[in-house]
Tab-separated table of C-alpha atoms in Angstrom:
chain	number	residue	atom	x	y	z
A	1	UNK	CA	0.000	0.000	0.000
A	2	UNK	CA	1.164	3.523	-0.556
A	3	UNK	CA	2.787	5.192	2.037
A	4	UNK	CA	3.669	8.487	3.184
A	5	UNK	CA	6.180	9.859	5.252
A	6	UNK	CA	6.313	13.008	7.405
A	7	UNK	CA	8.773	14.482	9.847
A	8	UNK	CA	7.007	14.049	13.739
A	9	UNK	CA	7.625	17.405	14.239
A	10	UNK	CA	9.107	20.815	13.239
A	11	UNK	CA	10.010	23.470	15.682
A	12	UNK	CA	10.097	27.782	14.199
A	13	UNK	CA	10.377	31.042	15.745
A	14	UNK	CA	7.522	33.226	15.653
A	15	UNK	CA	7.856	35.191	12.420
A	16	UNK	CA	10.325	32.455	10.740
A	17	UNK	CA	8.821	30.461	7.850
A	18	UNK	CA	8.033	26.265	8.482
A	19	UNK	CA	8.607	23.853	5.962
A	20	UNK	CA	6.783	20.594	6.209
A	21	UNK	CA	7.331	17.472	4.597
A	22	UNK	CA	5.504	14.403	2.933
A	23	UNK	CA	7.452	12.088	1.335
A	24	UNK	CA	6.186	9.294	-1.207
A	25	UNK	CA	7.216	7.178	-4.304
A	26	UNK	CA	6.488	9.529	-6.845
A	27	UNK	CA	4.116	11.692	-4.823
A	28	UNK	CA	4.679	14.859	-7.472
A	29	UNK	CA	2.240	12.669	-9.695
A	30	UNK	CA	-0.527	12.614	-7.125
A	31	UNK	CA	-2.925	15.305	-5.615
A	32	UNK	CA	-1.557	16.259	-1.914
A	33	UNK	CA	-3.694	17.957	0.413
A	34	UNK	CA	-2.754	19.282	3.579
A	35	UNK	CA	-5.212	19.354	7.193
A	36	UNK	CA	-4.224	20.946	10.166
A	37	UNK	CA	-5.893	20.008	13.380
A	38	UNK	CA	-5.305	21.765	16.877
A	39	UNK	CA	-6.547	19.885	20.096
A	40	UNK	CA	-10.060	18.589	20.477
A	41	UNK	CA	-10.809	19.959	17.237
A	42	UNK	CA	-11.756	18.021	13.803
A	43	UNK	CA	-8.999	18.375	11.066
A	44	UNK	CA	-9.645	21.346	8.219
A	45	UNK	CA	-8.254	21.674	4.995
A	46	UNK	CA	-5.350	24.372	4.569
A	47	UNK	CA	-4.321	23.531	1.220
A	48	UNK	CA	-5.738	21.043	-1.396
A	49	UNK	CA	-4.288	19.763	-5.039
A	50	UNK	CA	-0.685	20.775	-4.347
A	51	UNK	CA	-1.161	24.180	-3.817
A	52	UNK	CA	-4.487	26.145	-3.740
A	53	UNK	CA	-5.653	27.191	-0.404
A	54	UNK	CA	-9.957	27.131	1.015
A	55	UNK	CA	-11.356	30.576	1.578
A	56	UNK	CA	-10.472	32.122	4.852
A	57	UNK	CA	-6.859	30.357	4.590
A	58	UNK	CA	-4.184	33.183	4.919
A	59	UNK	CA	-1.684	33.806	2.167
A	60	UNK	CA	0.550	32.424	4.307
A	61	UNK	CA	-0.210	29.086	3.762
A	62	UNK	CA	1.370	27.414	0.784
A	63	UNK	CA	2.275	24.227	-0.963
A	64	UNK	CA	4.348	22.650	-3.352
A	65	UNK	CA	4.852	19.011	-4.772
A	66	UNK	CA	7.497	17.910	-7.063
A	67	UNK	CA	9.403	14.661	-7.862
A	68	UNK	CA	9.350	12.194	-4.153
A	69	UNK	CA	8.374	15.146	-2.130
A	70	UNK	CA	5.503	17.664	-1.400
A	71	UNK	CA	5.680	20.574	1.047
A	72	UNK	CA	3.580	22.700	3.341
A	73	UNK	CA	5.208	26.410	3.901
A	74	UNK	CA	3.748	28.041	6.767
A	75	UNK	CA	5.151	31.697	6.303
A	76	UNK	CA	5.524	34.297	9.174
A	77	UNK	CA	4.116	31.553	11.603
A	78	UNK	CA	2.429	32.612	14.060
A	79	UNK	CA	1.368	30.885	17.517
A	80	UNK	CA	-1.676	30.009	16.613
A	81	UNK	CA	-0.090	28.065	13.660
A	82	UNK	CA	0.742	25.652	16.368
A	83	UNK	CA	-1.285	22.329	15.334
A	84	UNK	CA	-0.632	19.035	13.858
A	85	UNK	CA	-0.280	18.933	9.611
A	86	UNK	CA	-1.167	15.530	7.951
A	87	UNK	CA	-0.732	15.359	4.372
A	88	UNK	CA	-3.119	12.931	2.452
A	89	UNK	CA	-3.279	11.895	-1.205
A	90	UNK	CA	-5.667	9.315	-2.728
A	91	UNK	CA	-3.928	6.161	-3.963
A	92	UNK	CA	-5.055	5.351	-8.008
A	93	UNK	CA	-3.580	1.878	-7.771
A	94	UNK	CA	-5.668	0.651	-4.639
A	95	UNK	CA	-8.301	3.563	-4.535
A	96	UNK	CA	-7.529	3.914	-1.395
A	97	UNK	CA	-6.926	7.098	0.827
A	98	UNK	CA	-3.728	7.400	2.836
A	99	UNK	CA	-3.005	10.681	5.151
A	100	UNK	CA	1.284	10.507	6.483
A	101	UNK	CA	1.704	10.221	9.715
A	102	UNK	CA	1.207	13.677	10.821
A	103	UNK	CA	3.801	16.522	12.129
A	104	UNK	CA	3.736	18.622	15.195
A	105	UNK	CA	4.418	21.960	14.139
A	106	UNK	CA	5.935	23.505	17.536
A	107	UNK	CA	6.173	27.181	17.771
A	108	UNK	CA	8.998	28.384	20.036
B	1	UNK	CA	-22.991	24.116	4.277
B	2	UNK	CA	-22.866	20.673	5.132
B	3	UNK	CA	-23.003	19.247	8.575
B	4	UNK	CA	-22.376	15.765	9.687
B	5	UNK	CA	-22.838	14.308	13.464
B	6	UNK	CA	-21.642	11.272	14.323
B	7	UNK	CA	-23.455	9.560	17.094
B	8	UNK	CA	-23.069	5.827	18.862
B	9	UNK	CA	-22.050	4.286	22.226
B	10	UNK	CA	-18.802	5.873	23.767
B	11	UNK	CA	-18.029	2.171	25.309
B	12	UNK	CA	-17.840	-1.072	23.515
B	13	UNK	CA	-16.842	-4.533	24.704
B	14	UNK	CA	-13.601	-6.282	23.254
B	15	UNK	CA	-15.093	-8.840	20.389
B	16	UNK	CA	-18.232	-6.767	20.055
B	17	UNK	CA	-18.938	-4.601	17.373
B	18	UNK	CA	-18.544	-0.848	17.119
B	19	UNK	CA	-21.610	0.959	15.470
B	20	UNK	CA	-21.861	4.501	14.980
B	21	UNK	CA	-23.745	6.648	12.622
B	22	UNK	CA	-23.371	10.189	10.967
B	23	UNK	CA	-25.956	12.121	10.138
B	24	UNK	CA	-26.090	14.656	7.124
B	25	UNK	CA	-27.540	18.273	7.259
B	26	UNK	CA	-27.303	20.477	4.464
B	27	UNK	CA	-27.253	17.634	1.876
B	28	UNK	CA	-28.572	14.680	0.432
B	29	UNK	CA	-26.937	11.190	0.899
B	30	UNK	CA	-28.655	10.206	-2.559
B	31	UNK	CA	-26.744	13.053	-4.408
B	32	UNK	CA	-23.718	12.124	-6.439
B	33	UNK	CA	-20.902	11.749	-3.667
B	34	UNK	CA	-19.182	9.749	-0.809
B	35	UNK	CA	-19.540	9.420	2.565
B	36	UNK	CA	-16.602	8.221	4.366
B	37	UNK	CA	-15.455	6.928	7.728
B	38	UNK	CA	-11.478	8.553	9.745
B	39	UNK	CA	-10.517	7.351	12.571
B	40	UNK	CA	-7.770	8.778	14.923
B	41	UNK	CA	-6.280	6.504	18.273
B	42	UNK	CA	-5.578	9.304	21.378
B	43	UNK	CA	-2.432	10.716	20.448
B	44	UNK	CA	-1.868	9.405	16.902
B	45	UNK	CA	-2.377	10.400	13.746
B	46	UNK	CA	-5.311	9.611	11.209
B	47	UNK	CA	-6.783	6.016	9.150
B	48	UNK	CA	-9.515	6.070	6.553
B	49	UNK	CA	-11.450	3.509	7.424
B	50	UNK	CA	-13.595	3.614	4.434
B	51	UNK	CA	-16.788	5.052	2.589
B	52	UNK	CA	-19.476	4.374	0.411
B	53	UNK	CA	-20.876	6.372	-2.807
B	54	UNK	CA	-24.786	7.411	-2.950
B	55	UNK	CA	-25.002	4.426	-5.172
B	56	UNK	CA	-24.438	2.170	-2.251
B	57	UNK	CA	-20.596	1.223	-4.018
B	58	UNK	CA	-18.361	1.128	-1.458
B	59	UNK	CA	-14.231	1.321	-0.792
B	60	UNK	CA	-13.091	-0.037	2.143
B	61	UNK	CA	-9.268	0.244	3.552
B	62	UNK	CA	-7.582	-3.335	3.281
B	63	UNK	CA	-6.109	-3.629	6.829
B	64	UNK	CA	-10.286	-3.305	8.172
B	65	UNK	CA	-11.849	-4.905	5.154
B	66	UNK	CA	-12.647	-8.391	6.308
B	67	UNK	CA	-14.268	-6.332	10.058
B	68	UNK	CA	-16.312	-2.829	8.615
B	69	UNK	CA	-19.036	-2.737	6.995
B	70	UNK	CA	-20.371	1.255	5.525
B	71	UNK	CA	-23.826	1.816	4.470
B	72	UNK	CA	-26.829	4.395	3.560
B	73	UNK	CA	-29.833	5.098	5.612
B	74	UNK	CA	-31.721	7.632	2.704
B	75	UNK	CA	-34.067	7.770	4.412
B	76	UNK	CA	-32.851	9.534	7.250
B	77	UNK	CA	-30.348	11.003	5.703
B	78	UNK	CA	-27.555	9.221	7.578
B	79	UNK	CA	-24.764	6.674	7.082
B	80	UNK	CA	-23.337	3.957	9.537
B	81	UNK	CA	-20.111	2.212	10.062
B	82	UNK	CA	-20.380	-1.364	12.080
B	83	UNK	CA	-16.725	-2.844	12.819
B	84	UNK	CA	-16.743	-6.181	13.912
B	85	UNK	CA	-14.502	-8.535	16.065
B	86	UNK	CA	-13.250	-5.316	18.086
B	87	UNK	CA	-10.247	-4.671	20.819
B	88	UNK	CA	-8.216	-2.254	22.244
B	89	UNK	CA	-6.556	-0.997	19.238
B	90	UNK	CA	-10.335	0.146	17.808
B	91	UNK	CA	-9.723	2.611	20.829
B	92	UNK	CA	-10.512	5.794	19.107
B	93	UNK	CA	-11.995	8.723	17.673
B	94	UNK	CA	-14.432	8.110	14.984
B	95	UNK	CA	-15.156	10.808	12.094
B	96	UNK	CA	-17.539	10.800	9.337
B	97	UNK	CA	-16.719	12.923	6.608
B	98	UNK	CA	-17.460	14.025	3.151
B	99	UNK	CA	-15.848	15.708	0.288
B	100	UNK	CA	-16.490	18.999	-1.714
B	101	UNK	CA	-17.545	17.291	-4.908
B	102	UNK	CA	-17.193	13.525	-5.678
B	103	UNK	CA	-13.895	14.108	-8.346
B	104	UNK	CA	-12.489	16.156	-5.963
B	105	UNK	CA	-10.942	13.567	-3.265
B	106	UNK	CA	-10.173	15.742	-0.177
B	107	UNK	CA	-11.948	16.004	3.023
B	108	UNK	CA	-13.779	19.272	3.072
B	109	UNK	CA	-17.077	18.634	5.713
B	110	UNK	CA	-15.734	16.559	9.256
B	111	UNK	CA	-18.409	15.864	11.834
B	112	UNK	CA	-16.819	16.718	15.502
B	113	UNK	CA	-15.788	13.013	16.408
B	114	UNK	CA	-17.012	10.693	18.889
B	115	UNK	CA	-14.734	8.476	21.113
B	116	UNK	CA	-15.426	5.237	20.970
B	117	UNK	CA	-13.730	3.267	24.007
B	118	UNK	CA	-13.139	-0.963	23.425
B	119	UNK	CA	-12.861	-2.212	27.543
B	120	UNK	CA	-14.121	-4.430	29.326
C-alpha cells in the first residue's frame, strides 16, 4: 500500500517560515492535500491539489509538490499556527486514501 | 454548508462490534458523492477507514476490510459504520466525513468526532 512519510515534528520562531514534509514514491504525480488540526478539534483543509488554499486560509499558507516530495510552507508563523499537519493523497492503484503520519508543528 | 454528526455508544466490549452513525444536514446522501469513515487513536495520527458512494458502491481500507461494513440510511439522511470482532486498538476517535464534490478527493465537511472506548 502507498505510504507516506512526514517528519514528527518541526520546531520555528515566531515570524520564521516552516517547511513541512511528505514524502512518497512519486508523490509529485498525485494530488496532496494538507489538514491541520489543533486539540479537540476536527482536522480542516489548509491547502488542497498541491497548492491552492480554502477561503479564509491566509496567504501564508502554501504548498508545493514535485518529484518524491511535497511541502507545506507556513510563512511568518504565528502561535496560533501551532497544530498538527497531515498530508493525504488518494492512492489510483488501490483507490484507497492514505493521510502521512502527521507533524507537530511547535512554535517556540 | 454541510453538517455531519456522528453519534453511537462511547463504550464497547472487546469482540463486540462498534456501530456509529453520521448524520447529514445540508445535503442529500442520494446526491452524487461519498460518505466516508477517519478514525484517529488518542495521540496518533489519522486512518480512513472507508466510505461508500450514494449508489451504495463502497471502498473499504484493506487492513479493516474483512471487520467494517459502511452503508446508507436515505431515508434519514444518515450513514453507519459497524466494525466487527473489536479490541483495544479500535480505541478511538471516529469521524464521518465528506468531500467537496465527488472528483475532488479531499476532506472538506468533518463531523466533531465521537470516542469510541473498546474495555471491558
Amino acid at each position: 500500500s502507498y505510504v507516506l512519510t512526514q517528519p514528527p515534528s518541526v520546531s520555528v520562531a515566531p515570524g520564521q517560515t516552516a517547511r513541512i514534509s511528505c514524502g512518497g514514491d512519486n508523490v509529485g504525480s498525485k494530488n496532496v492535500h494538507w489538514y491541520q488540526q489543533k486539540p479537540g478539534q476536527a482536522p480542516a483543509v489548509v491547502i488542497y491539489y498541491d497548492g491552492d488554499r480554502p477561503s479564509g486560509i491566509p496567504e501564508r499558507f502554501s504548498g508545493s509538490n514535485s518529484g518524491h516530495t511535497a511541502t507545506l510552507t507556513i510563512s511568518r508563523v504565528e502561535a496560533g499556527d501551532e497544530a498538527d499537519y497531515y498530508c493525504q493523497v488518494w492512492d489510483g492503484n488501490s483507490g484507497h486514501r492514505v493521510f502521512g503520519g502527521g507533524t507537530k508543528l511547535i512554535v517556540l | 454548508q454541510v453538517q455531519l454528526q456522528e453519534s453511537g455508544p462511547g463504550l464497547v466490549k472487546p469482540s463486540g462490534t462498534l456501530s456509529l452513525t453520521c448524520a447529514v444536514s445540508g445535503a442529500s446522501i442520494s446526491s452524487s458523492n461519498w460518505w466516508i469513515w477517519i478514525r484517529q487513536p488518542p495521540g496518533k495520527g489519522l486512518e480512513w477507514i472507508g466510505e461508500i458512494y450514494y449508489n451504495g458502491i463502497t471502498n473499504y481500507n484493506s487492513s479493516l476490510k474483512s471487520r467494517v461494513t459502511i452503508s446508507l440510511d436515505k431515508s434519514k439522511n444518515q450513514f453507519s459504520l459497524k466494525l466487527s470482532s473489536v479490541t483495544a486498538a479500535d480505541t478511538a476517535v471516529y469521524y464521518c466525513a465528506t468531500l467537496r464534490a465527488p472528483a475532488t478527493n479531499y476532506f472538506d465537511f468533518w463531523g466533531q468526532g465521537t470516542l469510541v472506548t473498546v474495555s471491558s
